[in-house]
Amino acid sequence: MAAHYRACHLCEAICGLEITTEDGRIATVRGDKADVLSRGHICPKGVALKDLHEDPDRLRHPVKRHGRDFVEITWDEAFETVGERLAAIGRDHGGDAVAAYFGNPSVHSVGMLANIGQVVRQLKTRSVFSATSVDQLPHQLMALWMFGHQNYLFVPDIDRTDLMLVFGANPMASNGSIMTVPDFPGRLAALKARGGRMVVVDPRRTETARVASEHHFIRPGSDALVLLAMVQVLLAEGLARPGALADLLAGLDRLAAVLAPFTPERAAAVSGLPAETIRALARALAAAPRAAVYGRMGTSTQAFGTLCQWAIQLLNILTGNFDREGGTLLPHPALPAGFAPRAAGGFDRWRSRVRHLPEFAANFPVSTLADEIETAGPGQIRALLTIAGNPVSSTPNGRRLDAALAGLDFMAAVDFYVNETTRHAHVILPPCSPLERGHYDLALLPLAVRNVTRWSDPLFDKPADARHDWEIFAGIAAAHAKASGGTPVNILPPELMIDLGLQAGPYPGLSLDALRAAPHGIDLGPLRPSIRERLLTASGRIELLPPGCLADLPRLAALAPAGDGLLLIGRRHVRSNNSWMHNSGRLVKGPVRHRLQMHPADMERRQIRDGAAVTVQSRTAALRVEVEATEDVMPGVVCLPHGWGQATRDGVRLAVANAAGGISFNDLSDELALDAASGNAVLNGLPVEVRPCP
Ligand SMILES: Nc1nc2c(c(=O)[nH]1)N[C@H]1C(S)=C(S)[C@@H](COP(=O)(O)OP(=O)(O)OC[C@H]3O[C@@H](n4cnc5c(=O)[nH]c(N)nc54)[C@H](O)[C@@H]3O)O[C@H]1N2
Ligand SMILES: Nc1nc2c(c(=O)[nH]1)N[C@H]1C(S)=C(S)[C@@H](COP(=O)(O)OP(=O)(O)OC[C@H]3O[C@@H](n4cnc5c(=O)[nH]c(N)nc54)[C@H](O)[C@@H]3O)O[C@H]1N2
Ligand code: SF4
Ligand SMILES: [Mo]
C-alpha cells in the first residue's frame, strides 16, 4: 500500500491528508499527523473525497443537452460549440451579453483561480458574478476601504490569544473561514487550557457555542448595533488604547461623535443582548492582554454586513490588538501575489444595468443576475458560462434564477455534476477529478493562522481524455478566439506559475522541487505584525471613517426592535458542503439534517407540533418543510441549512440525488434584500412566517 500526502481542497481548513491506495483505488483516508498546519486533523468530508472520486454520477466526458437529456460529445465538439456560440452572441449583442459566474470551488483550485481573470478578458464582458456576493464581500470591502487592499484580511491569532470574541461563525461545523484553522477543536482546547476564553454571539446555540466559554443569543441582523456600541463604550470609558498604531489612524478624533447615538441601551433594545453584557464584553476586550474579535457569515451575509465588518476592525484597532501577536495579523505567504498592489481591487467603478448596483472587484452582486437576464435592452445577458458554481441553489431567489436560466440563448458549465444550475447548460465540460490534479492553496495560505507552504502532487494520473479546469479554459479561449477572429488569452499551467512564484517569493530556497521534498508542508513561522510596511491607502493611514460606512449609519439607526415575526437564519453541518457533496452516502446518512429548527415557545403560539409539516413563507415563496423543536435557537428565530432539497427539480434527476427531502433555503431568500453598503446578499435574518400545514 502506497501512502500519498495531499491537502484536502474541500474547505478552508486545507487539512493535510494521508491517503493510501491499493491497486489504483483509494484504500484509506486519514489526517496526516506530520502535517505542519493541520497536525492530523480531518473531518468526515475528507474521507468522502473517495466518494467524490469514485462517484459514478460525476461526469467524465463533455455532454450536450437534448431537451432534458445529456449525451456525451467529444472535447473538440464541446469547445467548438461553446466558443462559437459565445463568440456569436458577443458579436451580435456586445460583450456584456455573455456573462460568467464563478463558484466557491474555484478558490480551491489553483489552475482555476490563477486563470479566471483571463477567461473574463477573453470574453470582454463586464457581466461577471461570483459567490463573493453571497459570502465575504463586506470583509473584502472593509479591507479595501480601511487598509487599501481587498485581500488584507486580518486573521485571529487563535494560537496566542487570551480572548476570542466570535460573532456569527460556527467553526466547529465549518472548520473556519477567512481564518484557515485546521483542528479548530484542538486549538480552542489549547486556548482554554492556557486560561483563555472564547465568547460566541449567535442566534443559535451552535456546536461552537457549546464548546466555548460563554454564549450569548443575539437577534439576527442586529450585530452592528452591538459591535458599534462596544466601540462606543471603549471611547466613552477611556478604554481605547490603539498603542503602537496611534499615529497611523485617520479619523480617530471624530469617531466618538459619530458613534455617540449608538449606545449599549440602544443596541440592547434591538438585539436582545442586555446593555450590561455589551459593556462587559467591551471591558473584557479592553482588559485582556491579547484579544481578537472575529465575525464571519452571520456578520457578513446579513442586512448590515459592511457595518459589522467595520465595527470588528474598529474593536481590534482601538484595543491595540490589530496587527499584533495574539490579536489579528496578516499572514506572510510564500506566494504573495494576492497581496500585490495591482490586486488591491476596487468598488463602485461602474454599476449594473438594471438595478444600478456597484461592482466589487469587477463582479456585480449575484442577487441581480436574474434581472440582467430577464430585462430586455442593450447589454441584456443572453449567454452564461458557469464555472464551479450552483447559483440556483446558492444565491437568493433560486426559483427566479432557475426560470431565467431556462430563457438564455446559450449556457455552458464547467462542472462535473448535473446540478440545479448546470441542468440548464447546453454543454457541460467536466474537469478531471480533483485528486488527479496538483494542488496549492493560493487563496487560503494567505489566510492561515500560521505561515506555511505546501504542494500536493496528483494522487492519480488523469485519464488520457480528461482535462483540467485550466485546460478547459484554454480550450474555450482558443475556440472563442478562432470564432471571433481574435487571439486567445494566455492560460498557464499552475505548476509553472507556482514554481516561478516560489522562487521569486519572499522565502529563499523555495521552489516546487523543495516543496515536493516536504510532503507534510514547510512551516514558515508564526504570524507577525506588518501593517506599516503593507498599508496601501492613498492617505498612507488606516481609514477609521470610510465614507461608505458613515453613509450607511442612518439605516442602522432606523433598525427597530423585533416584532412578532420570525427571522430565518442558516446552518452548516460538518458532513455537508454547500450544495454539492450530498451524493456521498457516508455524508448524508444518519438523522435528517434539513428540518426547520424552531423554538418551542414559537411553535406553541402557532399550534405547531414537533416533527409536523409547516409552511414557511417569505416574500419569494411558501414552502412545505418538517419542523424540529429546539431551544438551541432563540425565540423569534427559525433555522434551516442551505444546499438541500432539489434533487428532482421539474422531475429531472440531478446528481445530488441523496439531497432529496428538505427544501432549498434560497428559494426563500430574497434577491432584493441586500446589505445596502456593499451589495452583499442577506442570507441571515430574513423575515418569514411559519404556519401549520392543513
Ligand atoms: N442561504 C444560504 N446560501 C448560501 C450560503 C449560506 O450560508 N446560506 N453560503 C454561501 C456561500 S459562503 C458560498 S461560498 C456559496 C457557494 O455557492 P456556489 O459556489 O455557487 O455553489 P456550490 O454549492 O459550492 O457548488 C459548487 C459547484 O462546483 C462544482 N465543483 C466542485 N469542484 C469543482 C472543480 O474542481 N472544478 C469545477 N469546474 N467544478 C467543481 C460542484 O460540482 C458544484 O456544482 O453559497 C452561498 N449560499
Ligand atoms: N461543513 C461545512 N463546512 C464549510 C462549508 C459547508 O457548507 N459545510 N462551507 C464553507 C464556506 S463556503 C464558508 S463561507 C464557511 C462559512 O463558515 P462560518 O461562517 O463559520 O459558517 P456558518 O455555519 O455559515 O456560520 C454562520 C453563523 O452565523 C450565525 N448567524 C446567523 N445570523 C446571524 C446574525 O445575524 N448574527 C450573528 N451573530 N450570527 C448569526 C449562524 O447561526 C451560524 O452559526 O464554511 C466553510 N466550511
Ligand atoms: S476540515 Fe474536512 S473538508 Fe475541511 S479541509 Fe479538513 S478534511 Fe477537508
Ligand atoms: Mo463560502
Tab-separated table of N, CA, C and O in Angstrom, residues 15-18 30-43 182-183:
chain	number	residue	atom	x	y	z
A	15	CYS	N	-6.822	20.702	5.372
A	15	CYS	CA	-6.132	19.666	6.152
A	15	CYS	C	-5.193	18.834	5.286
A	15	CYS	O	-5.533	18.466	4.156
A	16	GLY	N	-4.041	18.503	5.837
A	16	GLY	CA	-3.161	17.553	5.187
A	16	GLY	C	-3.686	16.139	5.410
A	16	GLY	O	-4.035	15.770	6.528
A	17	LEU	N	-3.783	15.381	4.341
A	17	LEU	CA	-4.332	14.027	4.442
A	17	LEU	C	-3.274	12.997	4.081
A	17	LEU	O	-2.375	13.265	3.281
A	18	GLU	N	-3.414	11.830	4.667
A	18	GLU	CA	-2.615	10.681	4.254
A	18	GLU	C	-3.573	9.713	3.570
A	18	GLU	O	-4.498	9.194	4.196
A	30	ARG	N	-6.804	9.372	5.935
A	30	ARG	CA	-6.626	9.769	7.345
A	30	ARG	C	-6.028	11.165	7.397
A	30	ARG	O	-5.452	11.645	6.434
A	31	GLY	N	-6.127	11.778	8.574
A	31	GLY	CA	-5.422	13.043	8.780
A	31	GLY	C	-3.929	12.765	8.832
A	31	GLY	O	-3.501	11.769	9.415
A	32	ASP	N	-3.127	13.645	8.231
A	32	ASP	CA	-1.670	13.478	8.234
A	32	ASP	C	-1.109	14.090	9.528
A	32	ASP	O	-1.041	15.299	9.683
A	33	LYS	N	-0.691	13.188	10.428
A	33	LYS	CA	-0.217	13.660	11.745
A	33	LYS	C	1.022	14.538	11.630
A	33	LYS	O	1.295	15.371	12.487
A	34	ALA	N	1.783	14.351	10.555
A	34	ALA	CA	3.023	15.125	10.404
A	34	ALA	C	2.793	16.443	9.675
A	34	ALA	O	3.734	17.215	9.480
A	35	ASP	N	1.554	16.705	9.275
A	35	ASP	CA	1.305	17.951	8.541
A	35	ASP	C	1.595	19.152	9.438
A	35	ASP	O	1.127	19.218	10.582
A	36	VAL	N	2.342	20.110	8.907
A	36	VAL	CA	2.817	21.215	9.747
A	36	VAL	C	1.687	22.149	10.175
A	36	VAL	O	1.814	22.855	11.177
A	37	LEU	N	0.593	22.157	9.447
A	37	LEU	CA	-0.502	23.056	9.808
A	37	LEU	C	-1.641	22.307	10.500
A	37	LEU	O	-2.150	22.748	11.522
A	38	SER	N	-2.038	21.175	9.936
A	38	SER	CA	-3.266	20.533	10.430
A	38	SER	C	-3.005	19.446	11.473
A	38	SER	O	-3.933	19.030	12.160
A	39	ARG	N	-1.772	18.968	11.589
A	39	ARG	CA	-1.360	18.089	12.684
A	39	ARG	C	-2.280	16.892	12.881
A	39	ARG	O	-2.594	16.502	13.983
A	40	GLY	N	-2.780	16.349	11.778
A	40	GLY	CA	-3.588	15.129	11.876
A	40	GLY	C	-5.084	15.352	11.845
A	40	GLY	O	-5.858	14.404	11.802
A	41	HIS	N	-5.521	16.613	11.819
A	41	HIS	CA	-6.969	16.854	11.821
A	41	HIS	C	-7.608	16.392	10.509
A	41	HIS	O	-7.025	16.486	9.441
A	42	ILE	N	-8.813	15.887	10.622
A	42	ILE	CA	-9.600	15.528	9.441
A	42	ILE	C	-11.063	15.581	9.849
A	42	ILE	O	-11.375	15.461	11.035
A	43	CYS	N	-11.949	15.818	8.897
A	43	CYS	CA	-13.382	15.736	9.190
A	43	CYS	C	-13.976	14.727	8.218
A	43	CYS	O	-13.304	14.270	7.297
A	182	PRO	N	-7.091	24.601	10.508
A	182	PRO	CA	-7.356	23.183	10.698
A	182	PRO	C	-7.187	22.821	12.164
A	182	PRO	O	-6.331	23.379	12.846
A	183	ASP	N	-8.014	21.901	12.611
A	183	ASP	CA	-8.045	21.496	14.015
A	183	ASP	C	-8.498	22.647	14.904
A	183	ASP	O	-7.886	22.947	15.927
